[in-house]
Amino acid sequence: MSTKLKSRKDNKGRVLRPGESQRKDKRYIYQYTDPNGIRRVIYAVDLLDLREKEKKIVRDQLDGLDTYVSGKATLNTVFDRYMATKYDLKPQTRVSYKYMYDHFVRDNFGKRYIGDIKYSDVKLYYYHLINEKGFKPVTIDNIHTLLHPTFRMAVRDGIIRVNPSEGVMAEIKRSNSWDRGTRHALTREQQKAFMEYTANSPLYNHWLPLFTVLFGTGCRIGEVIGLRWDDLDYEKRQISINHAVIYRIMENGKAEFHVSTPKTKAGKRTVPMMDAVYQAFRDEYEAQKERGFNIEVCDGMSGFIFANRNGGLHNPSTINRAIRRIYESHNAEEIVKAKKEKRAPILIPHFSCHHMRHTFCTRLCEVEENIKVAQDIMGHADIGTTLNIYAEANDEAKLQAVNSMQKKFDIF
């Protein structure tokens, strides 16, 4: 026996269509999803007025579809359509993609008709950003990550025959214009100098527990900022990494903290807690018993371990500024001290939070021959990332071995 669905009606007995509803104040609303996947709402005092607005929305959407199908759409139109199909994107990732596109593509290259864009156009555009705008390789990579799948979707939809961005990045990376730069780890001597200076400085020693955890776990800065006391298992000496806290510019133009879950299975992991890290957590807990614990609530999460002076979450930029002040202060004092002692100064190069992760991985690769173990601890989705760091660590170890042999055997 079939059941007939009950129709929704307004206060005058008129049947309401899908998406339509009437509020308690008698006003009518219509809810729909725009081409970008964003929920929209329109209002009207009268039902007939509301339906006129609905018709206009439908006409506008059909006009956009006609433009797309005819091949006269701009790159901006196609990108917006591509983003509308990405239902599985996390909100933070969606905002990041939109921010990147709006700032670097939309007002210039994005205005071109997609059917007119050729391989050489994409290549010239990337070279323009590198050579004339001074963009870093990582920025070009990020832009390409957005444009390439946008063109690919247009190919699959039959709007264009070939993807004009296909092979562009491979060619540019082989050219002299591409210099990604290598992120080097601190040497053991530099790492020790930085930590000792921080520990002995009344001005900076409150940073010591955080730096110990960064250097001693290899976790990403967002993972460390997002650590909660509940993520620690003191008995097993393990740290559970199952989320991160990120600081991003949102659609309203404001920067906010948000909780993000790992993008890959490799990102969710447990990290062993070495003695120094264990003690750092203990020291931080005791210190916060005096000055107060983190009071921030972020996306329903609370109980975060590390806190700024106001009891909130740390901004990664603030941490990087503190790192810079510390190594600059150390270097200034070290130069004077080394001159008095008639020795070469131990100078600490520029580095950031991510160099701490790279440094940990390097130290790990120096003592751990099983690359898979290192990959699991680091949370690298691609073992190639771990292998590259292992190769760098192995090169340094070989150089140290040869120098040691040279000092031990006087044979030349």
Coordinates of C-alpha atoms in Angstrom, one line a residue:
M1 CA 0.0 0.0 0.0
S2 CA 1.6 3.3 -1.1
T3 CA 1.7 6.3 1.2
K4 CA 1.2 9.8 -0.2
L5 CA 3.6 12.4 1.1
K6 CA 1.9 15.2 2.9
S7 CA 2.4 18.6 1.1
R8 CA 3.6 21.6 3.1
K9 CA 1.4 24.6 2.9
D10 CA 1.5 28.3 3.9
N11 CA -1.0 30.0 6.3
K12 CA -3.3 30.6 3.3
G13 CA -3.4 26.9 2.3
R14 CA -1.1 27.3 -0.7
V15 CA 1.2 24.3 -1.4
L16 CA 4.9 25.2 -1.0
R17 CA 7.4 23.9 -3.4
P18 CA 10.7 22.2 -2.5
G19 CA 13.1 24.7 -0.9
E20 CA 10.2 27.1 0.1
S21 CA 9.0 27.6 3.6
Q22 CA 7.2 30.2 5.7
R23 CA 8.5 31.7 8.9
K24 CA 6.6 32.5 12.1
D25 CA 6.6 36.2 11.1
K26 CA 4.7 35.2 7.9
R27 CA 7.7 36.0 5.6
Y28 CA 8.6 33.4 2.9
I29 CA 12.1 32.0 2.3
Y30 CA 13.6 30.0 -0.4
Q31 CA 16.8 27.9 0.2
Y32 CA 19.1 26.6 -2.6
T33 CA 22.6 25.7 -3.4
D34 CA 24.6 27.9 -5.8
P35 CA 27.1 26.6 -8.3
N36 CA 29.9 27.0 -5.8
G37 CA 28.2 24.5 -3.4
I38 CA 27.3 27.3 -1.0
R39 CA 23.8 27.3 0.6
R40 CA 21.9 30.5 -0.1
V41 CA 18.6 32.0 1.2
I42 CA 16.3 34.6 -0.3
Y43 CA 13.4 36.3 1.5
A44 CA 10.1 37.8 0.3
V45 CA 6.9 39.1 2.0
D46 CA 4.7 37.6 -0.6
L47 CA 4.8 34.0 -2.0
L48 CA 4.4 35.3 -5.6
D49 CA 7.3 37.7 -5.2
L50 CA 9.4 34.9 -3.8
R51 CA 8.7 32.7 -6.9
E52 CA 9.7 35.6 -9.2
K53 CA 13.0 35.7 -7.4
E54 CA 13.3 31.9 -7.8
K55 CA 12.7 32.2 -11.6
K56 CA 15.5 34.8 -11.8
I57 CA 17.9 32.4 -10.0
V58 CA 17.1 29.6 -12.4
R59 CA 17.6 31.8 -15.4
D60 CA 20.9 33.0 -14.1
Q61 CA 22.1 29.5 -13.5
L62 CA 21.0 28.4 -17.0
D63 CA 22.8 31.4 -18.5
G64 CA 25.9 30.3 -16.7
L65 CA 25.5 26.7 -18.0
D66 CA 25.0 27.9 -21.6
T67 CA 28.1 30.0 -21.4
Y68 CA 30.1 27.0 -20.1
V69 CA 28.8 24.6 -22.7
S70 CA 29.4 27.0 -25.6
G71 CA 33.1 27.2 -24.7
K72 CA 32.9 30.9 -24.1
A73 CA 33.4 30.7 -20.4
T74 CA 36.4 32.4 -18.8
L75 CA 38.9 30.4 -16.7
N76 CA 37.3 32.1 -13.6
T77 CA 33.9 30.6 -14.5
V78 CA 35.4 27.1 -15.0
F79 CA 37.4 27.3 -11.8
D80 CA 34.3 28.2 -9.8
R81 CA 32.4 25.3 -11.4
Y82 CA 35.3 23.0 -10.6
M83 CA 35.2 24.1 -6.9
A84 CA 31.5 23.5 -6.9
T85 CA 32.1 19.8 -7.7
K86 CA 34.6 19.3 -4.9
Y87 CA 32.1 18.3 -2.2
D88 CA 34.7 16.4 -0.2
L89 CA 37.0 19.4 0.4
K90 CA 37.4 20.4 4.0
P91 CA 36.2 23.9 4.8
Q92 CA 39.8 25.1 5.6
T93 CA 41.1 23.6 2.3
R94 CA 38.3 25.2 0.3
V95 CA 39.1 28.6 1.8
S96 CA 42.8 28.2 1.1
Y97 CA 42.2 27.2 -2.5
K98 CA 39.8 30.2 -3.1
Y99 CA 42.3 32.6 -1.4
M100 CA 45.1 31.4 -3.6
Y101 CA 43.1 31.6 -6.8
D102 CA 41.6 35.0 -6.0
H103 CA 44.9 36.6 -5.1
F104 CA 47.0 35.2 -8.0
V105 CA 44.8 34.3 -10.9
R106 CA 41.3 35.8 -10.9
D107 CA 42.0 39.4 -11.8
N108 CA 44.4 38.7 -14.6
F109 CA 44.9 35.3 -16.2
G110 CA 41.5 34.1 -14.9
K111 CA 39.7 36.6 -17.2
R112 CA 40.8 34.8 -20.4
Y113 CA 38.4 32.5 -22.3
I114 CA 39.3 29.0 -21.5
G115 CA 38.9 27.9 -25.2
D116 CA 41.6 30.4 -26.2
I117 CA 44.2 29.3 -23.6
K118 CA 47.1 27.4 -25.1
Y119 CA 50.1 25.5 -23.6
S120 CA 52.4 28.4 -24.3
D121 CA 50.0 30.8 -22.6
V122 CA 50.1 28.8 -19.3
K123 CA 53.9 28.5 -19.6
L124 CA 54.4 32.2 -20.2
Y125 CA 52.1 33.0 -17.3
Y126 CA 54.1 30.9 -14.9
Y127 CA 57.4 32.4 -16.2
H128 CA 55.9 35.8 -15.7
L129 CA 55.1 35.0 -12.1
I130 CA 58.6 33.6 -11.5
N131 CA 60.8 36.1 -13.3
E132 CA 58.8 39.4 -13.1
K133 CA 56.7 38.9 -10.0
G134 CA 59.4 37.1 -8.1
F135 CA 57.1 34.3 -6.9
K136 CA 58.6 31.4 -5.1
P137 CA 58.5 27.9 -6.6
V138 CA 56.1 26.6 -3.9
T139 CA 53.6 29.3 -4.9
I140 CA 53.8 28.3 -8.6
D141 CA 53.3 24.7 -7.5
N142 CA 50.2 25.7 -5.5
I143 CA 48.7 27.7 -8.4
H144 CA 49.3 24.8 -10.8
T145 CA 47.6 22.5 -8.3
L146 CA 44.4 24.5 -8.9
L147 CA 44.7 25.2 -12.6
H148 CA 45.6 21.7 -13.8
P149 CA 42.5 19.9 -12.5
T150 CA 40.3 22.8 -13.6
F151 CA 41.5 22.4 -17.2
R152 CA 41.2 18.6 -16.8
M153 CA 37.5 18.9 -15.9
A154 CA 36.9 21.1 -18.9
V155 CA 38.5 18.4 -21.1
R156 CA 36.3 15.7 -19.6
D157 CA 33.2 17.9 -20.1
G158 CA 34.1 18.3 -23.8
I159 CA 34.6 22.0 -23.5
I160 CA 38.2 21.9 -24.7
R161 CA 40.0 19.1 -26.4
V162 CA 43.4 19.1 -24.6
N163 CA 44.6 20.3 -21.2
P164 CA 46.9 23.3 -21.9
S165 CA 48.6 22.9 -18.6
E166 CA 49.7 19.4 -19.2
G167 CA 53.5 19.1 -19.0
V168 CA 54.1 22.8 -18.2
M169 CA 55.4 22.3 -14.7
A170 CA 57.7 19.4 -15.8
E171 CA 59.3 21.7 -18.4
I172 CA 59.7 24.7 -16.0
K173 CA 61.2 22.5 -13.3
R174 CA 63.9 21.5 -15.8
S175 CA 64.8 25.1 -16.6
N176 CA 67.2 27.5 -14.8
S177 CA 64.3 29.6 -13.6
W178 CA 63.3 26.9 -11.2
D179 CA 65.2 27.0 -7.9
R180 CA 63.2 25.4 -5.2
G181 CA 65.9 25.7 -2.7
T182 CA 66.8 22.9 -0.2
R183 CA 65.5 23.0 3.3
H184 CA 68.6 21.9 5.3
A185 CA 68.5 20.6 8.9
L186 CA 70.5 22.2 11.6
T187 CA 73.7 20.4 12.5
R188 CA 74.0 18.8 15.9
E189 CA 76.3 21.6 17.0
Q190 CA 73.8 24.3 15.8
Q191 CA 70.8 22.5 17.4
K192 CA 72.6 22.1 20.7
A193 CA 73.7 25.8 20.7
F194 CA 70.2 27.0 20.1
M195 CA 68.6 24.8 22.8
E196 CA 71.3 25.7 25.4
Y197 CA 71.0 29.4 24.6
T198 CA 67.2 29.2 25.0
A199 CA 67.5 27.3 28.3
N200 CA 69.9 29.7 29.8
S201 CA 68.1 32.9 28.7
P202 CA 65.8 34.5 31.3
L203 CA 64.0 36.2 28.4
Y204 CA 63.4 33.1 26.3
N205 CA 63.5 30.0 28.5
H206 CA 59.7 29.8 28.7
W207 CA 59.9 28.6 25.1
L208 CA 62.0 25.6 26.0
P209 CA 59.3 23.0 26.5
L210 CA 57.6 23.9 23.1
F211 CA 61.0 23.8 21.3
T212 CA 61.9 20.5 22.9
V213 CA 58.7 18.9 21.7
L214 CA 59.2 20.3 18.2
F215 CA 62.8 19.1 18.0
G216 CA 62.0 15.9 19.8
T217 CA 59.0 14.6 18.0
G218 CA 59.3 15.9 14.4
C219 CA 55.6 16.8 14.5
R220 CA 54.2 19.6 12.3
I221 CA 53.7 22.9 14.0
G222 CA 49.9 22.6 13.7
E223 CA 50.0 19.2 15.3
V224 CA 52.0 20.5 18.3
I225 CA 49.9 23.6 18.7
G226 CA 46.8 21.3 18.7
L227 CA 48.2 18.8 21.2
R228 CA 45.9 18.3 24.2
W229 CA 46.8 16.7 27.6
D230 CA 44.4 13.9 26.6
D231 CA 46.7 13.0 23.7
L232 CA 49.5 12.0 26.0
D233 CA 50.0 8.5 27.3
Y234 CA 52.7 8.8 30.0
E235 CA 52.7 5.1 30.8
K236 CA 53.3 4.0 27.3
R237 CA 55.4 7.1 26.5
Q238 CA 53.3 7.8 23.4
I239 CA 51.8 10.9 21.8
S240 CA 48.6 10.4 19.8
I241 CA 48.6 12.6 16.6
N242 CA 45.0 12.7 15.3
H243 CA 44.4 16.3 14.5
A244 CA 46.0 19.7 14.0
V245 CA 45.1 23.3 14.7
I246 CA 45.6 25.6 11.8
Y247 CA 45.4 29.4 11.5
R248 CA 43.9 30.4 8.2
I249 CA 42.2 33.4 6.5
M250 CA 38.5 32.5 6.2
E251 CA 35.9 33.7 3.7
N252 CA 35.0 36.7 5.9
G253 CA 38.6 37.9 5.5
K254 CA 39.5 37.2 9.1
A255 CA 42.1 34.8 10.3
E256 CA 40.9 32.1 12.7
F257 CA 42.0 29.0 14.4
H258 CA 40.3 25.7 13.3
V259 CA 40.8 22.0 14.0
S260 CA 41.8 20.0 11.0
T261 CA 42.0 16.2 10.7
P262 CA 44.9 14.5 8.8
K263 CA 44.5 14.5 5.0
T264 CA 46.1 11.0 4.7
K265 CA 46.1 7.8 6.7
A266 CA 49.8 8.4 7.4
G267 CA 49.1 11.6 9.2
K268 CA 47.2 9.8 12.0
R269 CA 49.8 8.1 14.1
T270 CA 51.5 7.7 17.5
V271 CA 54.9 9.2 18.1
P272 CA 57.2 7.8 20.8
M273 CA 57.9 10.1 23.7
M274 CA 61.7 10.3 24.4
D275 CA 62.8 11.3 27.9
A276 CA 63.5 14.9 27.1
V277 CA 60.0 15.3 25.6
Y278 CA 58.4 13.5 28.5
Q279 CA 60.2 16.0 30.9
A280 CA 59.2 18.9 28.7
F281 CA 55.5 18.1 29.1
R282 CA 56.0 17.6 32.9
D283 CA 57.7 21.0 33.1
E284 CA 55.1 22.7 31.1
Y285 CA 52.3 21.3 33.3
E286 CA 54.0 22.5 36.4
A287 CA 54.6 26.0 34.9
Q288 CA 51.0 26.3 33.9
K289 CA 49.9 25.4 37.4
E290 CA 51.5 28.7 38.3
R291 CA 50.5 30.9 35.4
G292 CA 47.3 29.2 34.3
F293 CA 46.3 26.6 31.7
N294 CA 45.1 27.1 28.1
I295 CA 41.5 28.3 28.2
E296 CA 40.9 28.2 24.4
V297 CA 38.0 26.3 22.9
C298 CA 38.5 25.6 19.2
D299 CA 35.8 23.8 17.2
G300 CA 34.6 22.2 20.5
M301 CA 38.1 21.0 21.5
S302 CA 39.8 22.3 24.7
G303 CA 42.5 21.3 27.1
F304 CA 45.3 22.3 24.7
I305 CA 48.8 21.9 26.1
F306 CA 50.7 24.9 25.0
A307 CA 49.4 28.4 25.7
N308 CA 50.4 32.0 24.8
R309 CA 50.6 34.7 27.4
N310 CA 46.8 35.3 27.2
G311 CA 46.0 31.6 27.8
G312 CA 45.1 31.0 24.1
L313 CA 46.6 29.1 21.2
H314 CA 50.0 29.9 19.8
N315 CA 50.1 31.6 16.3
P316 CA 52.8 29.8 14.2
S317 CA 54.1 33.2 13.0
T318 CA 54.7 34.3 16.6
I319 CA 56.7 31.1 17.2
N320 CA 58.8 31.7 14.1
R321 CA 59.5 35.3 15.2
A322 CA 60.6 34.1 18.6
I323 CA 63.0 31.6 16.9
R324 CA 64.5 34.4 14.8
R325 CA 65.0 36.6 17.8
I326 CA 66.7 33.8 19.7
Y327 CA 69.2 32.8 17.0
E328 CA 69.9 36.4 16.1
S329 CA 70.6 37.2 19.8
H330 CA 72.7 34.0 20.1
N331 CA 74.8 34.8 17.0
A332 CA 75.5 38.4 18.1
E333 CA 76.8 37.2 21.5
E334 CA 78.6 34.2 20.0
I335 CA 80.6 36.3 17.6
V336 CA 82.0 38.4 20.5
K337 CA 82.6 35.4 22.6
A338 CA 84.4 33.4 19.9
K339 CA 86.6 36.4 19.1
K340 CA 87.7 36.6 22.7
E341 CA 88.4 32.9 22.9
K342 CA 90.1 33.0 19.5
R343 CA 88.0 30.3 17.8
A344 CA 85.5 30.0 15.0
P345 CA 81.9 31.1 16.1
I346 CA 79.1 28.5 16.1
L347 CA 76.5 30.5 14.2
I348 CA 72.9 29.4 13.8
P349 CA 71.4 29.9 10.3
H350 CA 67.9 31.1 9.6
F351 CA 65.3 28.4 10.4
S352 CA 61.7 28.1 11.2
C353 CA 59.3 25.6 12.8
H354 CA 59.4 23.3 9.8
H355 CA 63.2 23.2 9.9
M356 CA 62.7 21.7 13.4
R357 CA 60.7 18.9 11.9
H358 CA 63.3 18.4 9.1
T359 CA 66.1 18.4 11.7
F360 CA 64.3 15.7 13.8
C361 CA 63.9 13.5 10.7
T362 CA 67.6 14.0 9.9
R363 CA 68.7 12.9 13.4
L364 CA 66.3 10.0 13.1
C365 CA 67.7 8.9 9.8
E366 CA 71.2 9.1 11.2
V367 CA 70.5 6.4 13.7
E368 CA 67.6 4.4 12.1
E369 CA 68.3 2.3 9.1
N370 CA 64.7 1.2 8.6
I371 CA 63.3 3.9 6.4
K372 CA 59.7 2.6 6.9
V373 CA 60.0 3.3 10.7
A374 CA 61.1 6.8 10.0
Q375 CA 58.3 7.3 7.5
D376 CA 55.7 6.1 10.1
I377 CA 57.0 8.4 12.8
M378 CA 57.1 11.4 10.6
G379 CA 53.7 10.7 9.1
H380 CA 55.0 11.1 5.5
A381 CA 52.4 9.8 3.0
D382 CA 55.1 9.5 0.4
I383 CA 58.2 7.5 1.4
G384 CA 60.1 9.5 -1.2
T385 CA 60.0 12.5 1.2
T386 CA 61.7 10.4 3.9
L387 CA 64.2 9.0 1.4
N388 CA 65.3 12.5 0.3
I389 CA 66.0 13.5 4.0
Y390 CA 67.7 10.1 4.5
A391 CA 70.0 10.8 1.6
E392 CA 70.9 14.2 3.0
A393 CA 71.6 12.8 6.4
N394 CA 73.7 10.0 4.9
D395 CA 75.8 12.5 2.9
E396 CA 76.6 14.3 6.1
A397 CA 77.4 11.1 7.9
K398 CA 79.8 10.0 5.1
L399 CA 81.6 13.4 5.3
Q400 CA 82.0 13.1 9.0
A401 CA 83.3 9.5 8.6
V402 CA 86.0 10.6 6.1
N403 CA 87.0 13.6 8.2
S404 CA 87.3 11.3 11.2
M405 CA 89.5 8.8 9.3
Q406 CA 91.7 11.7 8.1
K407 CA 92.3 12.8 11.7
K408 CA 92.9 9.3 13.0
F409 CA 95.3 8.1 10.3
D410 CA 98.2 10.3 9.3
I411 CA 98.8 8.7 5.9
F412 CA 99.0 11.8 3.6

